[in-house]
Amino acid sequence: MRRSQIVGCGSYLPERIVTNDELAKRVDTSDEWIAERTGIRQRHVAAEGEFTSHLATRAAERALAAANLPISDLDLIVLATATPDETFPATATRVQQALGMTRGAAFDVGAVCSGFIYAMAVADNFLKCGQAKTALVIGAETFSRILDWTDRSTCVLFGDGAGAVVLRAGEGVGDSTDRGILTTKIHSDGRHHDLLFANGGPSTTQTAGVVKMEGRKVFKHAIEKLTEVVGESLAEVGLPASAIDWLVPHQANRRIIDGAAQKLALPPERVVITVDRHANTSAASVPLALAEAVGDGRIRPGHLVLMEAMGSGFTWGAALARM
Ligand code: ACO
């Protein structure tokens, strides 16, 4: 049975850190309010002239180095972003060029905060059906560029960053103890568009727009949808929630993460948290958290890792992988 194995992880965060206290000088907010409602203490913000493709390329280089694979092995780049460098071409082709990859295919996937799970699902299916052997899956964002920095209800929540994984097709027995992605599940429901969107775009306003959100309503949907999709994933592979070694959730809000972990009866020490330092980096948040926990040795070979995310669209999904 063919499985997509995670053979390398990498991440990159822009140098500049913006603390809650710094934001409190710009809008009517406080470190206390932001930390209590979201768990966020600081976020990284891209420098002038530093684009999504730059962050993505740095993360990709680190993932390839961890995988110990040459660029020439890559067949596919799938990049998840809601903040592309340009309207076209795909930011993935910018990364392809920067890496010096001259064959294969590179394209973007748009599912906002669920983007990395969607990109994993796409790449996993390419590998499983034999259309590619080695894929780079990237989540990269510069949300700082589409925030209304005068709107305290949204500007405190997001940050910039990128994370990447290298997937390689491997043959194995194919049961749940076998290394690789065991399942991916993705969903969307366009009826919830108005609860979270950017109020611009090339076809409508010819500008990128800024984030608009009804936070309280998004919050209510998040735990419900995440619980559903996690249940669906576990049921498919026939494993109980107690088999999960690590939950690597989308890092939108500490309260959403804790709520989802509680539903799974997972203790806090088995949940990877970066939201305090990175804030919500949209499609980058899951691979950033994964790379951190693999890099510091918490996630080890053989561990069962559950990744999940929910975001604008609404979109939501989960990926279950044996490392
Ligand atoms: N500082 C101080 N006060 C604020 C701030 C701020 N930064 N932002 C809003 N407030 C005020 C509001 O104006 C409101 O004041 P009022 O009562 O005088 O009208 C009050 O705080 C309460 O506002 P709510 O929006 O009801 O606050 P809530 O407790 O719901 O917290 C939050 C807001 C943190 C956005 C929460 O709803 C949330 O986390 N929602 C999830 C949204 C999310 O994470 N989205 C990310 C993308 S989707 C995803 O990734 C899952």
Coordinates of C-alpha atoms and ligand atoms in Angstrom, one line a residue:
M1 CA 0.0 0.0 0.0
R2 CA 1.3 3.4 -1.0
R3 CA 1.5 6.0 1.8
S4 CA 2.7 9.7 1.8
Q5 CA 5.4 9.8 4.5
I6 CA 6.4 13.1 6.2
V7 CA 10.2 13.0 5.7
G8 CA 11.1 16.6 6.6
C9 CA 9.6 19.7 8.3
G10 CA 10.8 23.3 8.2
S11 CA 9.5 26.7 9.2
Y12 CA 10.3 30.4 9.0
L13 CA 9.2 33.4 11.0
P14 CA 9.9 37.0 10.1
E15 CA 12.4 38.7 12.4
R16 CA 10.2 41.5 13.7
I17 CA 8.1 40.7 16.8
V18 CA 5.1 42.9 17.7
T19 CA 3.9 42.5 21.2
N20 CA 0.4 43.1 22.6
D21 CA 1.7 46.1 24.4
E22 CA 3.0 47.6 21.2
L23 CA -0.5 47.1 19.6
A24 CA -2.1 48.7 22.6
K25 CA -0.3 51.9 21.6
R26 CA -2.0 51.8 18.2
V27 CA -5.6 50.7 19.1
D28 CA -7.7 50.7 22.2
T29 CA -6.7 47.3 23.5
S30 CA -4.5 45.7 26.2
D31 CA -2.2 42.7 26.7
E32 CA -4.6 41.5 29.3
W33 CA -7.6 41.5 27.0
I34 CA -5.8 39.9 24.1
A35 CA -4.1 37.2 26.2
E36 CA -7.3 36.3 28.2
R37 CA -9.5 36.1 25.1
T38 CA -7.1 34.5 22.7
G39 CA -3.9 33.3 24.4
I40 CA -1.9 35.5 22.1
R41 CA 1.1 37.5 23.5
Q42 CA 3.0 38.5 20.4
R43 CA 3.1 37.9 16.6
H44 CA 5.8 38.1 13.9
V45 CA 5.4 40.6 11.1
A46 CA 7.1 40.6 7.7
A47 CA 9.5 43.3 6.9
E48 CA 8.9 45.8 4.0
G49 CA 9.8 44.0 0.8
E50 CA 9.5 40.6 2.5
F51 CA 6.7 38.6 0.7
T52 CA 4.8 35.4 1.2
S53 CA 7.0 33.7 -1.3
H54 CA 10.2 34.7 0.6
L55 CA 8.8 33.2 3.9
A56 CA 7.7 30.1 2.0
T57 CA 11.0 29.6 0.3
R58 CA 12.9 29.8 3.6
A59 CA 10.6 27.2 5.2
A60 CA 10.8 25.0 2.1
E61 CA 14.6 25.1 2.2
R62 CA 14.6 24.0 5.8
A63 CA 12.2 21.2 5.2
L64 CA 14.2 19.9 2.2
A65 CA 17.4 20.1 4.4
A66 CA 15.7 18.1 7.1
A67 CA 14.5 15.5 4.6
N68 CA 18.1 15.4 3.2
L69 CA 16.7 15.5 -0.4
P70 CA 18.0 17.4 -3.4
I71 CA 15.6 19.8 -5.3
S72 CA 15.9 17.5 -8.3
D73 CA 13.8 14.9 -6.4
L74 CA 10.8 17.2 -6.2
D75 CA 7.8 16.6 -8.5
L76 CA 5.3 18.9 -6.9
I77 CA 4.8 22.0 -4.8
V78 CA 1.4 22.7 -3.3
L79 CA 1.4 26.0 -1.5
A80 CA -1.6 27.1 0.7
T81 CA -2.0 30.8 1.1
A82 CA -4.7 33.5 1.2
T83 CA -2.0 36.2 0.8
P84 CA -0.3 35.5 -2.5
D85 CA 2.5 37.8 -3.7
E86 CA 0.5 38.7 -6.8
T87 CA -3.0 38.1 -8.2
F88 CA -1.1 35.7 -10.6
P89 CA 0.9 33.7 -11.1
A90 CA 0.7 31.3 -8.2
T91 CA 3.1 32.0 -5.4
A92 CA 4.1 28.4 -5.6
T93 CA 5.8 29.1 -8.9
R94 CA 7.8 31.9 -7.3
V95 CA 9.0 29.4 -4.7
Q96 CA 9.7 26.9 -7.5
Q97 CA 11.9 29.5 -9.2
A98 CA 13.7 30.5 -6.0
L99 CA 14.5 26.8 -5.2
G100 CA 15.9 26.2 -8.6
M101 CA 13.3 23.6 -9.4
T102 CA 12.8 23.4 -13.2
R103 CA 10.5 20.4 -13.6
G104 CA 7.3 19.1 -12.1
A105 CA 4.3 21.3 -11.2
A106 CA 3.7 24.1 -8.6
F107 CA 0.4 25.6 -7.8
D108 CA -1.5 27.3 -4.9
V109 CA -4.4 26.1 -2.9
G110 CA -6.8 28.6 -1.3
A111 CA -8.7 27.5 1.8
V112 CA -7.5 30.3 4.1
C113 CA -6.8 28.9 7.7
S114 CA -7.6 25.3 6.5
G115 CA -5.3 25.7 3.6
F116 CA -2.5 23.5 4.8
I117 CA -4.8 20.6 5.5
Y118 CA -6.3 21.1 2.0
A119 CA -2.8 21.2 0.5
M120 CA -1.8 18.0 2.4
A121 CA -5.0 16.3 1.1
V122 CA -4.2 17.3 -2.5
A123 CA -0.5 16.3 -2.3
D124 CA -1.3 13.0 -0.5
N125 CA -3.7 12.0 -3.3
F126 CA -1.2 12.8 -6.0
L127 CA 1.3 10.6 -4.2
K128 CA -1.1 7.8 -3.5
C129 CA -2.3 7.6 -7.1
G130 CA 1.4 7.6 -8.3
Q131 CA 1.3 10.9 -10.2
A132 CA 4.1 12.3 -8.0
K133 CA 6.7 10.7 -5.7
T134 CA 8.0 13.7 -3.7
A135 CA 6.0 16.8 -2.8
L136 CA 6.6 19.9 -0.9
V137 CA 3.6 21.1 1.0
I138 CA 3.7 24.7 2.2
G139 CA 1.5 27.0 4.3
A140 CA 2.7 30.6 4.0
E141 CA 1.0 33.9 4.9
T142 CA 1.6 37.6 5.3
F143 CA -1.8 38.4 6.9
S144 CA -0.3 41.7 8.3
R145 CA -0.8 43.0 4.7
I146 CA -4.6 42.5 4.7
L147 CA -5.4 43.7 8.2
D148 CA -7.2 46.9 9.1
W149 CA -4.7 48.1 11.7
T150 CA -7.3 50.5 13.1
D151 CA -9.8 47.6 13.8
R152 CA -9.0 46.2 17.3
S153 CA -11.3 43.2 16.8
T154 CA -9.2 41.7 14.0
C155 CA -5.7 43.3 13.9
V156 CA -4.7 41.7 17.3
L157 CA -5.4 38.2 16.1
F158 CA -3.0 37.5 13.2
G159 CA 0.7 37.1 12.4
D160 CA 3.0 36.2 9.5
G161 CA 5.0 33.0 8.9
A162 CA 5.5 29.9 6.9
G163 CA 5.9 26.1 7.4
A164 CA 6.6 23.3 5.1
V165 CA 6.7 19.5 4.9
V166 CA 8.3 17.2 2.4
L167 CA 6.1 14.2 1.6
R168 CA 7.6 11.1 -0.1
A169 CA 5.6 8.1 -1.4
G170 CA 6.6 4.9 0.4
E171 CA 5.3 1.4 0.2
G172 CA 4.3 -0.5 3.4
V173 CA 1.7 -2.8 4.9
G174 CA -0.8 0.0 5.1
D175 CA -2.2 -0.5 8.5
S176 CA -2.5 2.2 11.2
T177 CA 0.9 1.4 12.7
D178 CA 2.5 2.0 9.3
R179 CA 4.3 5.3 8.7
G180 CA 2.6 8.0 6.6
I181 CA -0.6 9.9 6.2
L182 CA -3.4 7.6 7.3
T183 CA -6.2 9.9 6.2
T184 CA -7.2 13.4 5.2
K185 CA -10.7 14.8 5.4
I186 CA -11.7 18.2 4.0
H187 CA -15.0 20.1 4.0
S188 CA -16.5 23.5 3.1
D189 CA -19.8 25.3 3.5
G190 CA -20.1 28.5 1.5
R191 CA -23.2 29.7 3.4
H192 CA -20.9 31.1 6.1
H193 CA -19.0 33.5 3.8
D194 CA -20.1 36.6 5.6
L195 CA -18.8 35.6 9.0
L196 CA -15.2 35.8 7.9
F197 CA -13.8 37.2 4.6
A198 CA -11.5 39.8 3.0
N199 CA -13.6 42.7 1.6
G200 CA -11.7 42.9 -1.7
G201 CA -10.3 41.0 -4.6
P202 CA -9.2 41.4 -8.2
S203 CA -12.6 40.8 -9.7
T204 CA -14.6 42.9 -7.2
T205 CA -12.7 45.9 -5.9
Q206 CA -9.3 45.5 -7.6
T207 CA -7.7 45.7 -4.2
A208 CA -6.8 42.9 -1.7
G209 CA -9.3 44.1 0.9
V210 CA -9.0 43.7 4.7
V211 CA -10.1 41.0 7.1
K212 CA -13.8 41.3 8.3
M213 CA -15.0 38.9 10.9
E214 CA -17.8 38.2 13.3
G215 CA -15.6 36.6 15.8
R216 CA -18.1 35.3 18.3
K217 CA -20.1 33.4 15.5
V218 CA -16.9 32.0 14.1
F219 CA -15.9 30.8 17.5
K220 CA -19.2 28.9 18.0
H221 CA -18.8 27.0 14.7
A222 CA -15.1 26.2 15.1
I223 CA -15.3 23.7 18.0
E224 CA -18.4 22.0 16.5
K225 CA -16.9 21.5 13.0
L226 CA -13.4 20.5 14.3
T227 CA -15.0 17.9 16.6
E228 CA -17.0 16.4 13.7
V229 CA -14.1 16.1 11.3
V230 CA -11.7 14.7 13.9
G231 CA -14.4 12.0 14.7
E232 CA -14.8 11.3 11.0
S233 CA -11.0 10.8 10.6
L234 CA -10.6 8.6 13.6
A235 CA -13.6 6.4 12.6
E236 CA -12.2 5.9 9.1
V237 CA -8.9 4.5 10.4
G238 CA -10.5 2.7 13.3
L239 CA -8.5 4.3 16.1
P240 CA -9.8 5.9 19.4
A241 CA -8.9 9.4 20.4
S242 CA -6.7 8.0 23.1
A243 CA -4.3 6.7 20.4
I244 CA -3.4 10.2 19.4
D245 CA 0.1 11.1 20.7
W246 CA 0.0 14.8 19.5
L247 CA -2.7 17.2 18.5
V248 CA -1.3 19.8 16.2
P249 CA -4.2 22.2 15.8
H250 CA -4.7 25.4 13.8
Q251 CA -3.6 28.1 16.1
A252 CA -6.4 30.7 16.0
N253 CA -7.3 31.0 19.6
R254 CA -6.3 29.2 22.8
R255 CA -9.9 28.7 23.8
I256 CA -10.8 27.0 20.5
I257 CA -7.7 24.7 20.9
D258 CA -8.5 23.8 24.5
G259 CA -12.2 23.2 23.6
A260 CA -11.2 20.8 20.8
A261 CA -8.7 19.0 23.0
Q262 CA -11.2 18.6 25.8
K263 CA -13.7 17.0 23.4
L264 CA -11.0 14.4 22.6
A265 CA -10.1 14.0 26.3
L266 CA -6.5 14.9 25.4
P267 CA -4.4 16.3 28.2
P268 CA -2.8 19.7 27.6
E269 CA 0.7 18.2 27.5
R270 CA -0.2 16.4 24.2
V271 CA -1.3 19.5 22.4
V272 CA 1.2 21.6 20.5
I273 CA 0.7 25.3 21.2
T274 CA 2.3 28.2 19.4
V275 CA -0.6 30.7 19.3
D276 CA 1.0 32.6 22.2
R277 CA 4.1 33.5 20.2
H278 CA 2.9 33.3 16.6
A279 CA -0.8 34.4 16.8
N280 CA -3.0 33.1 13.9
T281 CA -0.8 32.6 10.9
S282 CA -3.7 31.1 8.9
A283 CA -2.4 28.4 6.5
A284 CA 1.0 28.5 8.1
S285 CA 0.0 27.8 11.6
V286 CA -0.2 24.0 11.5
P287 CA 3.1 23.4 9.7
L288 CA 4.8 26.0 11.9
A289 CA 3.6 24.1 15.0
L290 CA 4.5 20.7 13.5
A291 CA 8.0 21.9 12.6
E292 CA 8.5 23.2 16.1
A293 CA 7.4 20.0 17.9
V294 CA 9.4 17.8 15.5
G295 CA 12.4 20.1 15.8
D296 CA 12.5 20.0 19.6
G297 CA 12.0 16.2 19.7
R298 CA 8.5 16.1 21.2
I299 CA 7.1 14.5 18.1
R300 CA 9.1 11.4 17.3
P301 CA 9.0 8.6 14.7
G302 CA 6.0 6.3 15.3
H303 CA 3.9 8.9 17.0
L304 CA 0.3 9.4 15.8
V305 CA -0.3 13.1 15.0
L306 CA -3.6 14.7 14.4
M307 CA -3.6 18.0 12.5
E308 CA -6.9 20.0 12.2
A309 CA -8.0 23.4 11.1
M310 CA -11.0 25.5 10.4
G311 CA -11.3 28.8 8.6
S312 CA -12.9 31.2 6.2
G313 CA -15.3 29.8 3.7
F314 CA -16.1 28.1 6.0
T315 CA -13.5 25.4 5.3
W316 CA -12.4 22.8 7.7
G317 CA -10.4 19.6 7.7
A318 CA -8.1 17.1 9.5
A319 CA -5.1 15.0 8.6
L320 CA -4.0 12.0 10.6
A321 CA -0.4 10.9 10.2
R322 CA 1.9 8.2 11.7
M323 CA 5.4 9.9 11.9
Ligands
ACO1 N1 -9.3 44.8 22.8 C1 -10.2 45.2 23.7 N2 -11.5 45.0 23.5 C2 -11.9 44.4 22.3 C3 -11.0 44.0 21.4 C4 -9.6 44.2 21.6 N3 -8.7 43.8 20.8 N4 -11.7 43.4 20.3 C5 -13.0 43.5 20.6 N5 -13.1 44.1 21.8 C6 -14.4 44.4 22.5 C7 -15.5 44.5 21.6 O1 -15.6 45.8 21.0 C8 -16.7 44.2 22.6 O2 -17.0 45.4 23.3 P1 -18.5 45.8 23.6 O3 -19.0 44.7 24.5 O4 -18.3 47.1 24.3 O5 -19.2 45.9 22.3 C9 -16.1 43.2 23.5 O6 -14.7 43.4 23.4 C10 -16.5 41.8 23.3 O7 -16.3 41.5 21.9 P2 -16.6 40.1 21.4 O8 -16.2 40.1 19.9 O9 -17.9 39.6 21.7 O10 -15.5 39.3 22.2 P3 -15.2 37.7 22.3 O11 -15.2 37.3 23.7 O12 -16.1 37.0 21.3 O13 -13.7 37.6 21.8 C11 -12.6 37.0 19.7 C12 -13.4 38.0 20.4 C13 -11.2 36.8 20.5 C14 -12.3 37.5 18.3 C15 -13.3 35.7 19.7 O14 -14.6 35.8 19.3 C16 -12.7 34.6 18.9 O15 -11.6 34.2 19.2 N6 -13.3 34.2 17.8 C17 -12.8 33.2 16.9 C18 -12.3 33.9 15.7 C19 -11.0 33.5 15.2 O16 -10.2 33.0 15.9 N7 -10.9 33.8 13.9 C20 -9.7 33.5 13.3 C21 -9.9 33.0 11.9 S1 -11.0 31.6 11.9 C22 -10.1 30.5 12.6 O17 -9.0 30.4 12.3 C23 -10.8 29.5 13.3

